[in-house]
Amino acid sequence: MSGVGEMNEILLRPKVEFDVPVEAEVISPDLFAEKSHEEIGSLPVFLGNRKMCLKDLFEIEGQSSTNIVLEGDFSRVKKIGYGMSRGKIHIKGNVGMHTGATMKGGEIIVEGDAMDWLGAEMNGGLIWVKGSVGHFAGASYWGSKHGMNRGMILIEGNTGNEVGKKMRRGTIAIKGKTGDFLGVGMIGGTILAFSETGERPGAEMKRGSIVLFLENCTNPPPLLPTFTYNCTYSPTFLRVYLKTLRKLGFPVKEEYISGKYRRYNGDIVELGKGEILIYEP
Amino acid sequence: MIRITKGKVYDPINGINGKELDIWVDGGKIVQVGDAPDLVAERIIDAEGCIVMPGGIDIHSHIAGGKVNLGRKLRPEDHRKDVVPRTETTRSGVGHSIPSTFVTGYRYAQMGYTMVMEAAMPPLTAKHTHEELHDIPIIDKGSYTLMGNNHFILKFIEKGEIEKVKSFISWLLKTTKGYTIKIVNPCGVESWKWGKNVENIDQQAADYAVTPRQLISILSQIADELGLPHSIHLHCNNIGVPGNYETTVESMKATGTNRVHVTHAQFNSYGGKGWADIHSKAREVVEYVNEHPNVTFDAGQIVFGDTTTMTADGPWQYRLYLLSGNKWVNADVEMETSAGIVPYTFRKKSLVNAVQWAIGLELMLLAEDPWRAFMTTDHPNGGPFTFYPQIIKLLMSRAAREEMIAQLPRRALERISLPQITREYSLYEIAIITRAAPSKLLGLHQKGHLGVGADADIAIYRENPDVEKVFSSVQYLLKDGEVVVENGIVLKSTSGRILYVDPGEEGDIEEYIREEFEKFYTVTLDGYGVPENYLERGECVSCG
Ligand SMILES: [Zn+2]
């Protein structure tokens, strides 16, 4: 039953196409680690408002592992890796909302797209999405004091709006386009957006850094009037960050590492200790 | 007929202190106490190893209405961490500091409470308040109508037209289906509309030549003259401000010999000139209470942890917003009052919070007469009502208090007298402060006791060396003679009564105020009040 590949893995495949969302925060290395095949199969999930077992909805192979592989369409499966603290989830297709939200450690790799709330309020670990993601990646949930508080989210595609809302620590890097209100209400941490971005980046940010590279961007959005130009320079921290990203395998152009950046501080309707750095080609 | 047998009965109104007695229930009432060879019960509840008490009565809690709902809107994060799924007998909801309506009813019932008074109803949102009260299952309810900053009242007092104040109050209680006069930061809330506050009880409101002293004195007099079953319910000026105990004592004095209930006294018993030297003045406040039988108070005990503060005291909530840096709602209620909401976390390691925590307990423990001291957290201001069992334990056990005191900052100890207080409440006294005395304070004759003719609202708790466990969840709860909770599980969602008063002395005040009302209010006078048919189980409590 076990032995998918060389490493001990647990493989899940949806048995049917879901017409309503599935809530599956039990798909987590912390929960699978010490459980037998049978125990994993009887973990509770909700299909819409119906309580069911994991094995009712998914084919499961393997047991007792912190290494989970998901194959097939998981775009309606929510909360995968919710609160996980270790191990790895490799999602070979698309994945639903709240993936990796509140996670504390471990690694989630998404080959396809992820929906809204990816890594919301996460406290550690790494999420790497090869495709695009929805709104609120790394954000705070409604009412919370802060969003993402540690860890790293790397996105190779595009994102929706309000990515990094109220984030406090950690790093988000986005290769593709980003939506409106990037880093809204940011309290700390770093967002690197390599391509064009939407309206009002950094609105209400208190601290933290938003770095805009504006690659292939002919019409960059105006910054809010509550951001003030300071100087043009080469920030040391940025070189370290970019080199680290590159080491991880995230594509970073050489000219960014040695390039100059215009610095604006804001949002001065808040604390004004945040910064937006814009790459100067 | 139900027979409750073998339980230890605590019924202070009837002087029963832990005696094993049978209680016979029929038709929603208690029909017999003790042996009754002629009676035949269809159901026998074996209460062996249990404590039998009248259902709990909370005289001050914020459970329904405009500001409670604003609090819910402000705090999705409060709800997210306490999700309550539907069961076969109960609806779903959310909890923690501002539970949804259904959950509020279930949780009170699960703790053995059968009656709760909503402590601050702005007349303008009376309909909303009653709509929410309607949705709170099982428990009986009533609401105190906010009047301390009402323009009509301020204006009549300014002109010296005291008879008109009295007619207006009589009319307003009936119109809002309120239970008594609630006064919050008198004149201060009105001044807040001009960006100001009042700093002592002899300072006039910003736009009326009326002082808090006048207002407290006149309204307490009127409450007695109208024969309201409950006294005025007073939230004093200068709440939360170091040194405010003097204002509190002055406010009590302002009522002379008229009845007055000082609510959440903990927040009003501070000494010191600022946060740096804040210390307990519980002793000074309680001394006045002890010597004056016209005065009652409730504790407004704080509980360490996260909660939501909400009050009609807009200027105080602004201060708290500045102090805490948390999010804030400020609401204006036209010609009547205001409201403020700020999430707040009471921390053991905070010197100020530690002092506040001690003051609430000191007040309860120094009060000589348990019939005039009430246990509240001013839910949710000091903490959610679900922490009552913890407070009962602290009142009953010096050891439990010492365990907590050991966790407080050492600097707090010289500012409080709690470590020196040895008193421990008995179960009988707990029954007084949570059942018998509240019933008496509200002027109710059929509640808070287990005598023949009383409403069969009965809480049966399983005995346990840990009193916190005892009071956390009932073994059985009977409401109006029906078993609605068993073993902590809500079996049935009945609907409770709404108690209100109609003193009948309004005269032609409604026509007198009509023109001005229509001119300034955003609603018409005819659409303003709560008609009787609005209440599913309305019950008018007689005055006089
Ligand atoms: Zn209150």
PDB file of C-alpha atoms and ligand atoms in Angstrom, chain B residues 60-62 119-120 182 235 263-264 310-311 378-379 381, ligand 1:
ATOM      1  CA  HIS B  60     -26.036  43.965  34.678  1.00  0.00           C
ATOM      2  CA  SER B  61     -24.890  42.574  31.361  1.00  0.00           C
ATOM      3  CA  HIS B  62     -24.700  43.885  27.803  1.00  0.00           C
ATOM      4  CA  ALA B 119     -27.827  47.185  31.192  1.00  0.00           C
ATOM      5  CA  ALA B 120     -28.019  50.012  28.679  1.00  0.00           C
ATOM      6  CA  LYS B 182     -30.012  53.961  33.579  1.00  0.00           C
ATOM      7  CA  HIS B 235     -22.577  54.448  35.922  1.00  0.00           C
ATOM      8  CA  THR B 263     -22.778  49.706  38.727  1.00  0.00           C
ATOM      9  CA  HIS B 264     -19.370  48.178  37.904  1.00  0.00           C
ATOM     10  CA  MET B 310     -18.623  48.741  25.271  1.00  0.00           C
ATOM     11  CA  THR B 311     -20.460  51.521  26.964  1.00  0.00           C
ATOM     12  CA  ASP B 378     -20.184  44.186  33.458  1.00  0.00           C
ATOM     13  CA  HIS B 379     -20.157  41.677  30.599  1.00  0.00           C
ATOM     14  CA  ASN B 381     -16.442  45.063  29.722  1.00  0.00           C
TER      15      ASN B 381
HETATM   16 ZN    ZN C   1     -22.343  48.066  31.859  1.00  0.00          ZN
END
